[in-house]
Coordinates of N, CA and C and ligand atoms in Angstrom, one line a residue:
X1 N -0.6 -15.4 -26.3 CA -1.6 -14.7 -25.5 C -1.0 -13.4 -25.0
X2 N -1.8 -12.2 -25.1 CA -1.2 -11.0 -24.8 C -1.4 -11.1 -23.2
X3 N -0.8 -9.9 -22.6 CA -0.5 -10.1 -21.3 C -1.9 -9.1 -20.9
X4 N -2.4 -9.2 -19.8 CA -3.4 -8.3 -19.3 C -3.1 -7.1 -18.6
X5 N -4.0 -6.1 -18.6 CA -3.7 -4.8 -18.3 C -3.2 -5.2 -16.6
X6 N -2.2 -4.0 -16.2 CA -1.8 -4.1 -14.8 C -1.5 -2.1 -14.4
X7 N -2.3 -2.0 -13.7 CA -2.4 -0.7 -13.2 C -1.5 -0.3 -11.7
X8 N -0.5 0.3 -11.8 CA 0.5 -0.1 -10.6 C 0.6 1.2 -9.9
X9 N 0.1 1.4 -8.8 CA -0.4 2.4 -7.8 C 0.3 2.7 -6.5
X10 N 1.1 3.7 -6.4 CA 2.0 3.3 -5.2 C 1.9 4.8 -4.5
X11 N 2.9 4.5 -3.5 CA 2.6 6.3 -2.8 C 2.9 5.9 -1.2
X12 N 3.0 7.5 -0.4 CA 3.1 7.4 1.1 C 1.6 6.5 2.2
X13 N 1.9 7.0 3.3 CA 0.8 6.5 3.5 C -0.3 7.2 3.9
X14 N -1.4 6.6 4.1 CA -2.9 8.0 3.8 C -2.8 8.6 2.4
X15 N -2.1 8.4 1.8 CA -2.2 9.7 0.5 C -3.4 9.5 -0.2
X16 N -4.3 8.2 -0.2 CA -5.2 8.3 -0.7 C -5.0 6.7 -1.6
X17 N -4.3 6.3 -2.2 CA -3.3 5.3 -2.8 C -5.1 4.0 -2.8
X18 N -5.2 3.8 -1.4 CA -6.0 2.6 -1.3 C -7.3 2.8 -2.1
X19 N -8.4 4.1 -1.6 CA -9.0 4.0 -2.4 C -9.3 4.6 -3.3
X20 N -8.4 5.0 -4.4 CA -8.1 4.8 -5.6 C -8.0 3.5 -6.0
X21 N -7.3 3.2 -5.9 CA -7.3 1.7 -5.7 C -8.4 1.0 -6.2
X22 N -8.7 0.8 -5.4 CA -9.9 0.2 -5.1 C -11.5 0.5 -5.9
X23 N -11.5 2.1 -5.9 CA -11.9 2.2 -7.3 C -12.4 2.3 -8.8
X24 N -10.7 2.1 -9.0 CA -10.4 2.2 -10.2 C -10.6 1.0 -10.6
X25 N -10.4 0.2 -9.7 CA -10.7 -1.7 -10.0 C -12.2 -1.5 -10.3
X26 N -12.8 -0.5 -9.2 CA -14.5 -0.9 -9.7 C -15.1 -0.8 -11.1
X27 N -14.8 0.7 -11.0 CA -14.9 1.1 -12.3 C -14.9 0.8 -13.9
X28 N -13.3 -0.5 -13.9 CA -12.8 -1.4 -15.0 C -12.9 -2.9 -14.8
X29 N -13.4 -2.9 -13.8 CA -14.3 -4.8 -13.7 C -12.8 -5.3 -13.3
X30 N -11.7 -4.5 -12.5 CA -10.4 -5.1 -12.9 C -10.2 -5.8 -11.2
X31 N -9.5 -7.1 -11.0 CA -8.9 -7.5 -9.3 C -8.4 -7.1 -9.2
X32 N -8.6 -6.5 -7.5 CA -7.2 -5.3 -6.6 C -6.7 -6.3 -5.7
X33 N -5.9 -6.2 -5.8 CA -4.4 -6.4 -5.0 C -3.8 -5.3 -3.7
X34 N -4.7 -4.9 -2.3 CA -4.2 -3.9 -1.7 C -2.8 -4.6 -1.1
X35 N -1.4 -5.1 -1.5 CA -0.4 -5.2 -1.0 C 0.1 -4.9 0.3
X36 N -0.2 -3.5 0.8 CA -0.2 -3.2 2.2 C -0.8 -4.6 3.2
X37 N -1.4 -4.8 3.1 CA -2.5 -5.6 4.1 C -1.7 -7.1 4.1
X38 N -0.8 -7.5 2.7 CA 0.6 -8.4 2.9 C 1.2 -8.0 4.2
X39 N 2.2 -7.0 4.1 CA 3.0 -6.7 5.0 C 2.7 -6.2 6.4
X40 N 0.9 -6.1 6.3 CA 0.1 -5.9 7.7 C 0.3 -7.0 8.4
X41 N -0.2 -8.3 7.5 CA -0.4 -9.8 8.0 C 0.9 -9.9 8.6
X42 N 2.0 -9.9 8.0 CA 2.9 -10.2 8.3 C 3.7 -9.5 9.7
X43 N 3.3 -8.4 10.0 CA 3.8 -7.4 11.3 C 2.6 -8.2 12.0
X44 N 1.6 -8.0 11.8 CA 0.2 -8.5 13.2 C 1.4 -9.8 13.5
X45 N 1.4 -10.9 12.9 CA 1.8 -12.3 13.0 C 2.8 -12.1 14.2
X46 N 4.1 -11.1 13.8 CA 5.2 -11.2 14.5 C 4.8 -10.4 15.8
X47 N 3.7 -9.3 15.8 CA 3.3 -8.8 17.3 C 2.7 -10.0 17.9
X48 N 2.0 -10.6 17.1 CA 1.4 -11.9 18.3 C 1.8 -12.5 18.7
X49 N 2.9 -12.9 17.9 CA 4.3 -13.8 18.8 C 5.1 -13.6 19.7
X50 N 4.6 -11.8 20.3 CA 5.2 -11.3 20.9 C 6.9 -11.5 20.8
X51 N 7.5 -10.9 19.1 CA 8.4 -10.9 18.8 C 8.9 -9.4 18.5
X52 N 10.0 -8.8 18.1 CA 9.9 -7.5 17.5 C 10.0 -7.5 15.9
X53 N 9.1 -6.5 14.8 CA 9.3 -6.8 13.9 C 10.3 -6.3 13.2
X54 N 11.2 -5.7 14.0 CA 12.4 -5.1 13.4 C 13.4 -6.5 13.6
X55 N 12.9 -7.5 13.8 CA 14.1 -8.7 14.0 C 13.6 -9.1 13.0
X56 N 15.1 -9.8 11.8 CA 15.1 -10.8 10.5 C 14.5 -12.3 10.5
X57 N 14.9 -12.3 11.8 CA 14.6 -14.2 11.8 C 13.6 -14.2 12.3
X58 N 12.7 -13.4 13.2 CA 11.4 -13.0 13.7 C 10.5 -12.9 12.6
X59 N 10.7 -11.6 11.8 CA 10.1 -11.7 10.7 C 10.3 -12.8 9.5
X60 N 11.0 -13.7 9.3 CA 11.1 -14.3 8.4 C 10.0 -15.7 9.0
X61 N 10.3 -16.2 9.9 CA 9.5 -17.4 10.7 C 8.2 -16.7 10.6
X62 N 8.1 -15.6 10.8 CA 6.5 -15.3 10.4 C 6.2 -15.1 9.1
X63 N 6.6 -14.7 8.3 CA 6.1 -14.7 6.3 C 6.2 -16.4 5.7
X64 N 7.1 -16.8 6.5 CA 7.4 -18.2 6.2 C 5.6 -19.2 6.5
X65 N 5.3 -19.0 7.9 CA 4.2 -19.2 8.2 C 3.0 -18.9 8.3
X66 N 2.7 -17.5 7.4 CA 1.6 -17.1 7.3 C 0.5 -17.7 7.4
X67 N -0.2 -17.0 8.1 CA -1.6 -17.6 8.1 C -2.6 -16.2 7.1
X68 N -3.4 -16.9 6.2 CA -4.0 -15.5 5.2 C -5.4 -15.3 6.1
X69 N -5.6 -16.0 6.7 CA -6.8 -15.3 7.5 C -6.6 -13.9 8.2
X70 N -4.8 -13.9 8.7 CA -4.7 -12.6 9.1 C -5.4 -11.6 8.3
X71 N -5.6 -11.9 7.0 CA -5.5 -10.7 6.3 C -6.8 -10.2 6.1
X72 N -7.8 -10.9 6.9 CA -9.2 -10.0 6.9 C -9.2 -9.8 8.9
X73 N -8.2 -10.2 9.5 CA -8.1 -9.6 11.2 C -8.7 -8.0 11.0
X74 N -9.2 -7.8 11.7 CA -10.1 -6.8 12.2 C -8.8 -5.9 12.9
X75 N -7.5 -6.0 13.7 CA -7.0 -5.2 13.7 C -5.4 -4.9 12.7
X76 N -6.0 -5.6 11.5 CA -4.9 -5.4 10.5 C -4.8 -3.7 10.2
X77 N -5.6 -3.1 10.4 CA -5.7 -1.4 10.3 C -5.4 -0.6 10.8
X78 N -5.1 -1.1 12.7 CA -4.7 0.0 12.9 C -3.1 0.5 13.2
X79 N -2.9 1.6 13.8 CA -1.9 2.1 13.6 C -0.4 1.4 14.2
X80 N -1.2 0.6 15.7 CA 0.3 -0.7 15.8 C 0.5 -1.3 14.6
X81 N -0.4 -2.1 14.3 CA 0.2 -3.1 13.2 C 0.7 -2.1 11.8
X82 N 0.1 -1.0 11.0 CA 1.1 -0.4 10.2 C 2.3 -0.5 10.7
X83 N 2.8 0.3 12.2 CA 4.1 0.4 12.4 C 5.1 -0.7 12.4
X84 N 4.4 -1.9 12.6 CA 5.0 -3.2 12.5 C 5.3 -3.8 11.1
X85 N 4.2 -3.3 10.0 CA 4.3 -3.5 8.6 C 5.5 -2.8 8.3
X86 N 5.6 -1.7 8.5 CA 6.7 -0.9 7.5 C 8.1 -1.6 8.6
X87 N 8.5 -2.2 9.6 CA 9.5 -2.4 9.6 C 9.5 -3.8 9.3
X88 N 8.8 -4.8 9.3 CA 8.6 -6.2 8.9 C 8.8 -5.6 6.9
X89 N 8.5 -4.8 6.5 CA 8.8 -4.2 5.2 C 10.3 -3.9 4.7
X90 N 10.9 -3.6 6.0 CA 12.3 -3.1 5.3 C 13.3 -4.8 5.1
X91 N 12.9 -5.4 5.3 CA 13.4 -7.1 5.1 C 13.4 -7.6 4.4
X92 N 14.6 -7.6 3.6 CA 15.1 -8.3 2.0 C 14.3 -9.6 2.2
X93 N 14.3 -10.6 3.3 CA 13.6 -12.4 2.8 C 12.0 -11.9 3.2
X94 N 11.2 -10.7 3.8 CA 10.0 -10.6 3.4 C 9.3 -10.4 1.9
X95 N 10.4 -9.0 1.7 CA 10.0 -8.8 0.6 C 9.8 -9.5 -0.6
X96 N 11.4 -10.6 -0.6 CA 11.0 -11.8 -1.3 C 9.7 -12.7 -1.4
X97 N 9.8 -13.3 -0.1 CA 8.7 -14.3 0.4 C 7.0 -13.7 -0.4
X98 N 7.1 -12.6 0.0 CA 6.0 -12.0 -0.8 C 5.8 -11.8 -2.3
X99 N 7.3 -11.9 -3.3 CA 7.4 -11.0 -4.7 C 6.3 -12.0 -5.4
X100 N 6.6 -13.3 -5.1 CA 5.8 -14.2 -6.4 C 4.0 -14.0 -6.1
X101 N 3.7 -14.1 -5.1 CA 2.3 -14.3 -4.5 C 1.7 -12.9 -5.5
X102 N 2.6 -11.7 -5.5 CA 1.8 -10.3 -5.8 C 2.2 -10.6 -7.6
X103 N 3.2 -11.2 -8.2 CA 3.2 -10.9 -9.6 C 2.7 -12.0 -9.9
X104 N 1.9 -13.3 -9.3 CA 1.1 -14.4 -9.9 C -0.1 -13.5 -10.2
X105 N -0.6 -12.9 -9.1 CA -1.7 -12.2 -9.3 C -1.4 -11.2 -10.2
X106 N -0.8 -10.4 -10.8 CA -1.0 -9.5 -11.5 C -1.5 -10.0 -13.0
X107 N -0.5 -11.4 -12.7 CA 0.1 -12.0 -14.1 C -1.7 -12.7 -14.3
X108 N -2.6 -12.7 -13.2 CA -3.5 -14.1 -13.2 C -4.8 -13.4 -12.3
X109 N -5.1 -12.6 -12.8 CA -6.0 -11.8 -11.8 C -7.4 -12.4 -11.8
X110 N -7.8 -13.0 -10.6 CA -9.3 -13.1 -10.5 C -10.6 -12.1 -11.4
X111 N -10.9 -12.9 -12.4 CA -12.0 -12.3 -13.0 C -11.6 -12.3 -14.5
X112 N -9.8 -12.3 -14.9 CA -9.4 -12.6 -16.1 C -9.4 -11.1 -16.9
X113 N -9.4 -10.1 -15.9 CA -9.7 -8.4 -17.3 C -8.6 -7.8 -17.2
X114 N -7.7 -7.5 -15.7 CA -7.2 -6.7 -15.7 C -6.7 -6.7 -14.3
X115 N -5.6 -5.9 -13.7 CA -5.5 -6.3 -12.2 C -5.0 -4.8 -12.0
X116 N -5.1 -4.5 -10.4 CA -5.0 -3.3 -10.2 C -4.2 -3.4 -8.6
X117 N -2.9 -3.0 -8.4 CA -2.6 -3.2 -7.1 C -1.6 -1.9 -6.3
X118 N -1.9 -1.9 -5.5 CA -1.0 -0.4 -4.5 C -0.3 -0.8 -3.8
X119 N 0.9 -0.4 -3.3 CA 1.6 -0.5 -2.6 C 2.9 0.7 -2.4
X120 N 4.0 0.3 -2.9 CA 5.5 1.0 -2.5 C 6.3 0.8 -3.5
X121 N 6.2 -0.3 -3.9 CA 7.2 -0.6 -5.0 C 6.1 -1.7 -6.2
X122 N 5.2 -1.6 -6.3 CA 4.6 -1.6 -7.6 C 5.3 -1.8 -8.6
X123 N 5.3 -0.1 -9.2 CA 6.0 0.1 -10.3 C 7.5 0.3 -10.5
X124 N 7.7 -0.2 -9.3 CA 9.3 0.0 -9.4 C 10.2 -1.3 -9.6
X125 N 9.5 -2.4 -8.8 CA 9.7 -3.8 -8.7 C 8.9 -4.7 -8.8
X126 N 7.6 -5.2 -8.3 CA 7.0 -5.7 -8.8 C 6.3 -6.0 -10.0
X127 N 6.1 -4.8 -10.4 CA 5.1 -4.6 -12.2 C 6.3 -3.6 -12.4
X128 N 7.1 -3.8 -12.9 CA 7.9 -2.7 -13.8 C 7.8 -2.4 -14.9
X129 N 6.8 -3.8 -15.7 CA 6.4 -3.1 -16.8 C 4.6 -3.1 -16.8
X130 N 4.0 -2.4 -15.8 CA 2.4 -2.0 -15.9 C 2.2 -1.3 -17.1
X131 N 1.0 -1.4 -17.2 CA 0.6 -0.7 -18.3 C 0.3 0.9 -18.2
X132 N 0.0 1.1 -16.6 CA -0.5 2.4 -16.2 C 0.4 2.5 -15.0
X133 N 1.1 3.6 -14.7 CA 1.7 3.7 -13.1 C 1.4 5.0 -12.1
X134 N 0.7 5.1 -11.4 CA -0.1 6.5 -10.9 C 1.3 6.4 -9.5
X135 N 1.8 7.6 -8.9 CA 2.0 7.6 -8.0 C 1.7 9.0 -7.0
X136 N 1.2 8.5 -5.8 CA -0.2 9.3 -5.7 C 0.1 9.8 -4.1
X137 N 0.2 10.9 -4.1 CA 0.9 12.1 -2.8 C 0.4 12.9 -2.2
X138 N 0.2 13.1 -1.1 CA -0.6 14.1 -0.3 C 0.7 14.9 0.6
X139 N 0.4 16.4 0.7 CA 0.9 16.9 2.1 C 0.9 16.2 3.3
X140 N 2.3 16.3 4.5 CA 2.0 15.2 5.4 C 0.7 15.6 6.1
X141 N 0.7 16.6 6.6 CA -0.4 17.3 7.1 C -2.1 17.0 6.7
X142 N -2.3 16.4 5.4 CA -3.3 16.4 5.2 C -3.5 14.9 5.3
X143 N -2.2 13.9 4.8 CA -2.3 12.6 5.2 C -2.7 12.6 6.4
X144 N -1.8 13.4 7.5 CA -2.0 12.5 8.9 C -4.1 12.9 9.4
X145 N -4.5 14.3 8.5 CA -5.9 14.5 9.3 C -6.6 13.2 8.5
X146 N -6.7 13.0 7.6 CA -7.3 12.1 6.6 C -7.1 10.3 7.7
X147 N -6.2 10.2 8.5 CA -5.8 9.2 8.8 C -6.0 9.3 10.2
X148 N -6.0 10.5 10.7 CA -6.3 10.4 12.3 C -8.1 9.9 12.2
X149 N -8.8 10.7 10.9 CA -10.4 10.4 11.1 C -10.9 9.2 11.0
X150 N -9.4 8.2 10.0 CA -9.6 6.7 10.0 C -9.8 6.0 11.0
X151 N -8.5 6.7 12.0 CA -8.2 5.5 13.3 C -9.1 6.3 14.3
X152 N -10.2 7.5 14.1 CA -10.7 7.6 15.3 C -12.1 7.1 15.5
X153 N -12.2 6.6 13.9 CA -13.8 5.9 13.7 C -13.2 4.8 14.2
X154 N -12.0 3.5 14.1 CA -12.0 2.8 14.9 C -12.0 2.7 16.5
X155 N -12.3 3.9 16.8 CA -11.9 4.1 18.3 C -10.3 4.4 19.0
X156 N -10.0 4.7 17.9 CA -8.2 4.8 18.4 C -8.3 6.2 19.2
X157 N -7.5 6.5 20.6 CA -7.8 7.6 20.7 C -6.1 8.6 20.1
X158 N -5.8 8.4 19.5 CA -4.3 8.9 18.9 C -4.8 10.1 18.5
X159 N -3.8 11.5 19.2 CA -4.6 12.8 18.5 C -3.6 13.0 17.0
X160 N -4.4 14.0 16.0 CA -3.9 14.3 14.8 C -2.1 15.1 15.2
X161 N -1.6 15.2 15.9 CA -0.6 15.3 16.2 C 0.5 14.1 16.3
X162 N -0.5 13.1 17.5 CA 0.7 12.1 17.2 C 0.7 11.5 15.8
X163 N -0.5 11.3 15.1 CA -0.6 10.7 13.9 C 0.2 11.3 12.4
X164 N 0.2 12.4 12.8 CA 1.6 13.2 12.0 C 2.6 12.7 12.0
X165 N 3.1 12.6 13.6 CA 4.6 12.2 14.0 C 4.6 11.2 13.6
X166 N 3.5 9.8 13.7 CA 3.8 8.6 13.0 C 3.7 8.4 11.7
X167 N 3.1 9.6 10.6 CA 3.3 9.4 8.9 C 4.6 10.0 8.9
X168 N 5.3 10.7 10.1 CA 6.6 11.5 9.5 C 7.8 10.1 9.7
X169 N 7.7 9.5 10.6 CA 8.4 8.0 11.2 C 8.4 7.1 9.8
X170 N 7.0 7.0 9.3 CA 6.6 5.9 8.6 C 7.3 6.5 7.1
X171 N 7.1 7.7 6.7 CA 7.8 8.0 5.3 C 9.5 8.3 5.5
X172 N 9.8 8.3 6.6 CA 11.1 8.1 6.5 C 11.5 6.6 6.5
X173 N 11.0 5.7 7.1 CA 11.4 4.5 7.4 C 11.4 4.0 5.3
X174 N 10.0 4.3 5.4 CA 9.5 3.7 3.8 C 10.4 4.2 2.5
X175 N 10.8 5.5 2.8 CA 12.0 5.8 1.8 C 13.4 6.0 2.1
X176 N 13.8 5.5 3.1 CA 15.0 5.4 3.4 C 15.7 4.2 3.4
X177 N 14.8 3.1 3.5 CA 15.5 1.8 3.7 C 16.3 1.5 2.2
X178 N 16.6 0.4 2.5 CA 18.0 0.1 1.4 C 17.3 -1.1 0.2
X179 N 16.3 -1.7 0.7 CA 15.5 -2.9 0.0 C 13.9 -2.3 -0.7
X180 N 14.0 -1.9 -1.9 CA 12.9 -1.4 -2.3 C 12.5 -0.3 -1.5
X181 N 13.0 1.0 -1.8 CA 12.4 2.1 -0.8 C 11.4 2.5 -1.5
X182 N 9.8 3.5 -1.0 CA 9.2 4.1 -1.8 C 9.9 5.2 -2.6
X183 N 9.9 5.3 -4.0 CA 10.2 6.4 -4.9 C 9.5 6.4 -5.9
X184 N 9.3 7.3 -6.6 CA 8.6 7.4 -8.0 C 8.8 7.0 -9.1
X185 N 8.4 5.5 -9.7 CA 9.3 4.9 -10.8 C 8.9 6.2 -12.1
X186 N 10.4 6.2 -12.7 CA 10.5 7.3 -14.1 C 9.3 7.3 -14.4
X187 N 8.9 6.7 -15.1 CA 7.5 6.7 -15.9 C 5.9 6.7 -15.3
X188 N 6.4 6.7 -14.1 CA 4.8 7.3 -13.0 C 4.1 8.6 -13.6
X189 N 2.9 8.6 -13.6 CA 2.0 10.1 -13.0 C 2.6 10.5 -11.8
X190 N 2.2 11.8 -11.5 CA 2.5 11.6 -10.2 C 1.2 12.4 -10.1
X191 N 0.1 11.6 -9.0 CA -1.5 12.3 -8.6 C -1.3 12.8 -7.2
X192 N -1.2 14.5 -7.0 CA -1.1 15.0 -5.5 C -2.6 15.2 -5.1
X193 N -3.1 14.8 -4.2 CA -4.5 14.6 -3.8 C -4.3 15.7 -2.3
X194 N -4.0 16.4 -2.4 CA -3.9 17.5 -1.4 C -5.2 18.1 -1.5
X195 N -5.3 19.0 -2.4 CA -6.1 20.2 -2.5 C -7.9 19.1 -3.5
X196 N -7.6 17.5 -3.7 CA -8.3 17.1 -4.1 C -9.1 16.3 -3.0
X197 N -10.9 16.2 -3.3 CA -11.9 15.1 -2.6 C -11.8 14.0 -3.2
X198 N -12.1 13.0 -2.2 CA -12.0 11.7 -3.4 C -12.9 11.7 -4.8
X199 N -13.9 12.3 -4.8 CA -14.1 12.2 -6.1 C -13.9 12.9 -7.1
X200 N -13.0 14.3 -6.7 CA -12.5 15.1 -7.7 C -10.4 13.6 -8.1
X201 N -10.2 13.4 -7.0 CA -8.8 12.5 -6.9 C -9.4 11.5 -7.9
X202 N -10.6 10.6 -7.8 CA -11.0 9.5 -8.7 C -11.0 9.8 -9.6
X203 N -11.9 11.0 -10.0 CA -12.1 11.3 -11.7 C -10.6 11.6 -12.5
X204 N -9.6 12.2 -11.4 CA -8.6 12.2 -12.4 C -7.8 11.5 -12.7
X205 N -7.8 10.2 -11.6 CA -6.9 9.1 -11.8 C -7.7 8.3 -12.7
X206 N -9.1 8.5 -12.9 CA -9.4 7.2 -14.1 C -9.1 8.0 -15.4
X207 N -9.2 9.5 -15.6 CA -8.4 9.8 -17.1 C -7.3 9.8 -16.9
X208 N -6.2 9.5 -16.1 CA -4.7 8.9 -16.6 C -4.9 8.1 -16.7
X209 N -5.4 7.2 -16.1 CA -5.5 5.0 -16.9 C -6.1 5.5 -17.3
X210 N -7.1 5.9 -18.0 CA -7.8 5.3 -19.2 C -7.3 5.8 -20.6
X211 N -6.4 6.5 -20.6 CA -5.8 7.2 -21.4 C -4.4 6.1 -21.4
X212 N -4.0 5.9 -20.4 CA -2.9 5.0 -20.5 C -3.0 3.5 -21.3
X213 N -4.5 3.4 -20.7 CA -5.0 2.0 -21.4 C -5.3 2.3 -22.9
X214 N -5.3 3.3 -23.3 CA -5.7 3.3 -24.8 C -4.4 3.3 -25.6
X215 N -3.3 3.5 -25.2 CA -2.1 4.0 -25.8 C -1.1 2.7 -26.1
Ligands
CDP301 O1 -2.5 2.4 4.4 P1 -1.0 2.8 4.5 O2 -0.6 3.5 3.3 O3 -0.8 3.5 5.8 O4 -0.2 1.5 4.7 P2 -0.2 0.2 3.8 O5 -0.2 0.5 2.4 O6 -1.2 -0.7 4.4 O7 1.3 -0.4 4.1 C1 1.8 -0.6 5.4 C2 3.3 -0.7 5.4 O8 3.7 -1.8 4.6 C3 4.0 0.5 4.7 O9 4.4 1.5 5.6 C4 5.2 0.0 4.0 O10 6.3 0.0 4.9 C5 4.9 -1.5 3.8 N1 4.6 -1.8 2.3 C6 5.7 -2.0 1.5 O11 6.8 -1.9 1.9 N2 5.5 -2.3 0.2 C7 4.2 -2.5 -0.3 N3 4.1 -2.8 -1.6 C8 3.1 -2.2 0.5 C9 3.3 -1.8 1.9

């Protein structure tokens, strides 16, 4: 049996990464995998337990125990729990705890066509060998407006200033750590969506997969 297409999507955060994503799945009948929303569940868990998620054994008693309902929580989005994800993220036995759950599904995708998933380390570690690898970048500046307009439809009142300082926090945390840091695997695209709308960013990331998929 040949193996099925796996489209591996990774990048900062706001860069746009999700929906692309999410997209590109529509587009190719393919199941998405948003990954982030793993390591959301798993920070919300350890805030509720009113633990810190920069603690190992904190975080670990919580990945251990997941509950997946977290993962449709209504405040899996906002900006506490990110901050809680990326350091429940820098954790060698999370990352673990998580590897098989994300490469069953790549390997076994709901629907049987193709699977599509974003995160950080994608194409670096989890799918190293995808068939397509986009890695997909915005100015911080344009991430943090793009992201302050997210969290202010939820009612967050955080101005586009603090939300800078927190993508400037979060991309250092995400490529500095020592366990899977965000980088550009060799063989990535790399899609800067700065100066692009999502639908000029969509059209271009479906001619790199689809071009990738033909090759
Ligand atoms: O939506 P946004 O890009 O802000 O964040 P996310 O994709 O939901 O991920 C939240 C945090 O989880 C990130 O800051 C990373 O630290 C971590 N993460 C990771 O380490 N590896 C992944 N594959 C996905 C997310």
């Amino acid at each position: 049996m040949t193996a099925l297409p796996v489209i591996a999507i990774d990048g900062p955060a706001a860069s746009g990464k999700g929906t692309l994503a999410r997209r590109i799945a529509q587009a190719l009948g393919f199941a998405h995998l948003d990954t982030g929303r793993l390591y959301r569940a798993v920070g919300l868990a350890v805030l509720r337990r009113g633990e810190d998620p920069a603690d190992p054994a904190a975080a670990q008693r919580a990945v251990e125990a997941l509950d997946l309902s977290l993962l449709e929580d209504p405040e899996l989005r906002t900006d506490r729990t990110g901050g809680a994800a990326s350091k429940v993220a820098a954790i060698q036995a999370v990352r673990d705890a998580l590897l098989d759950f994300q490469r069953n599904f790549a390997a076994h995708p709901p629907g049987g066509k193709g699977a599509v998933l974003d995160g950080r380390d994608i194409g670096t570690v989890i799918c190293p060998d995808a068939t397509v690898k986009l890695f997909v970048t915005a100015a911080p500046e344009i991430r943090a407006r793009r992201r302050h307009l997210e969290l202010k439809n939820q009612g967050s009142a955080r101005t586009e200033d603090q939300v800078l300082n927190d993508i400037h926090t979060r991309d250092a945390r995400d490529s500095g750590r020592t366990v899977a840091p965000l980088r550009q695997a060799d063989d990535a695209t790399l899609l800067d969506t700065t100066h692009l709308d999502i639908e000029a960013a969509v059209a271009r990331a479906l001619e790199i997969v689809r071009a990738g998929l033909r090759t």
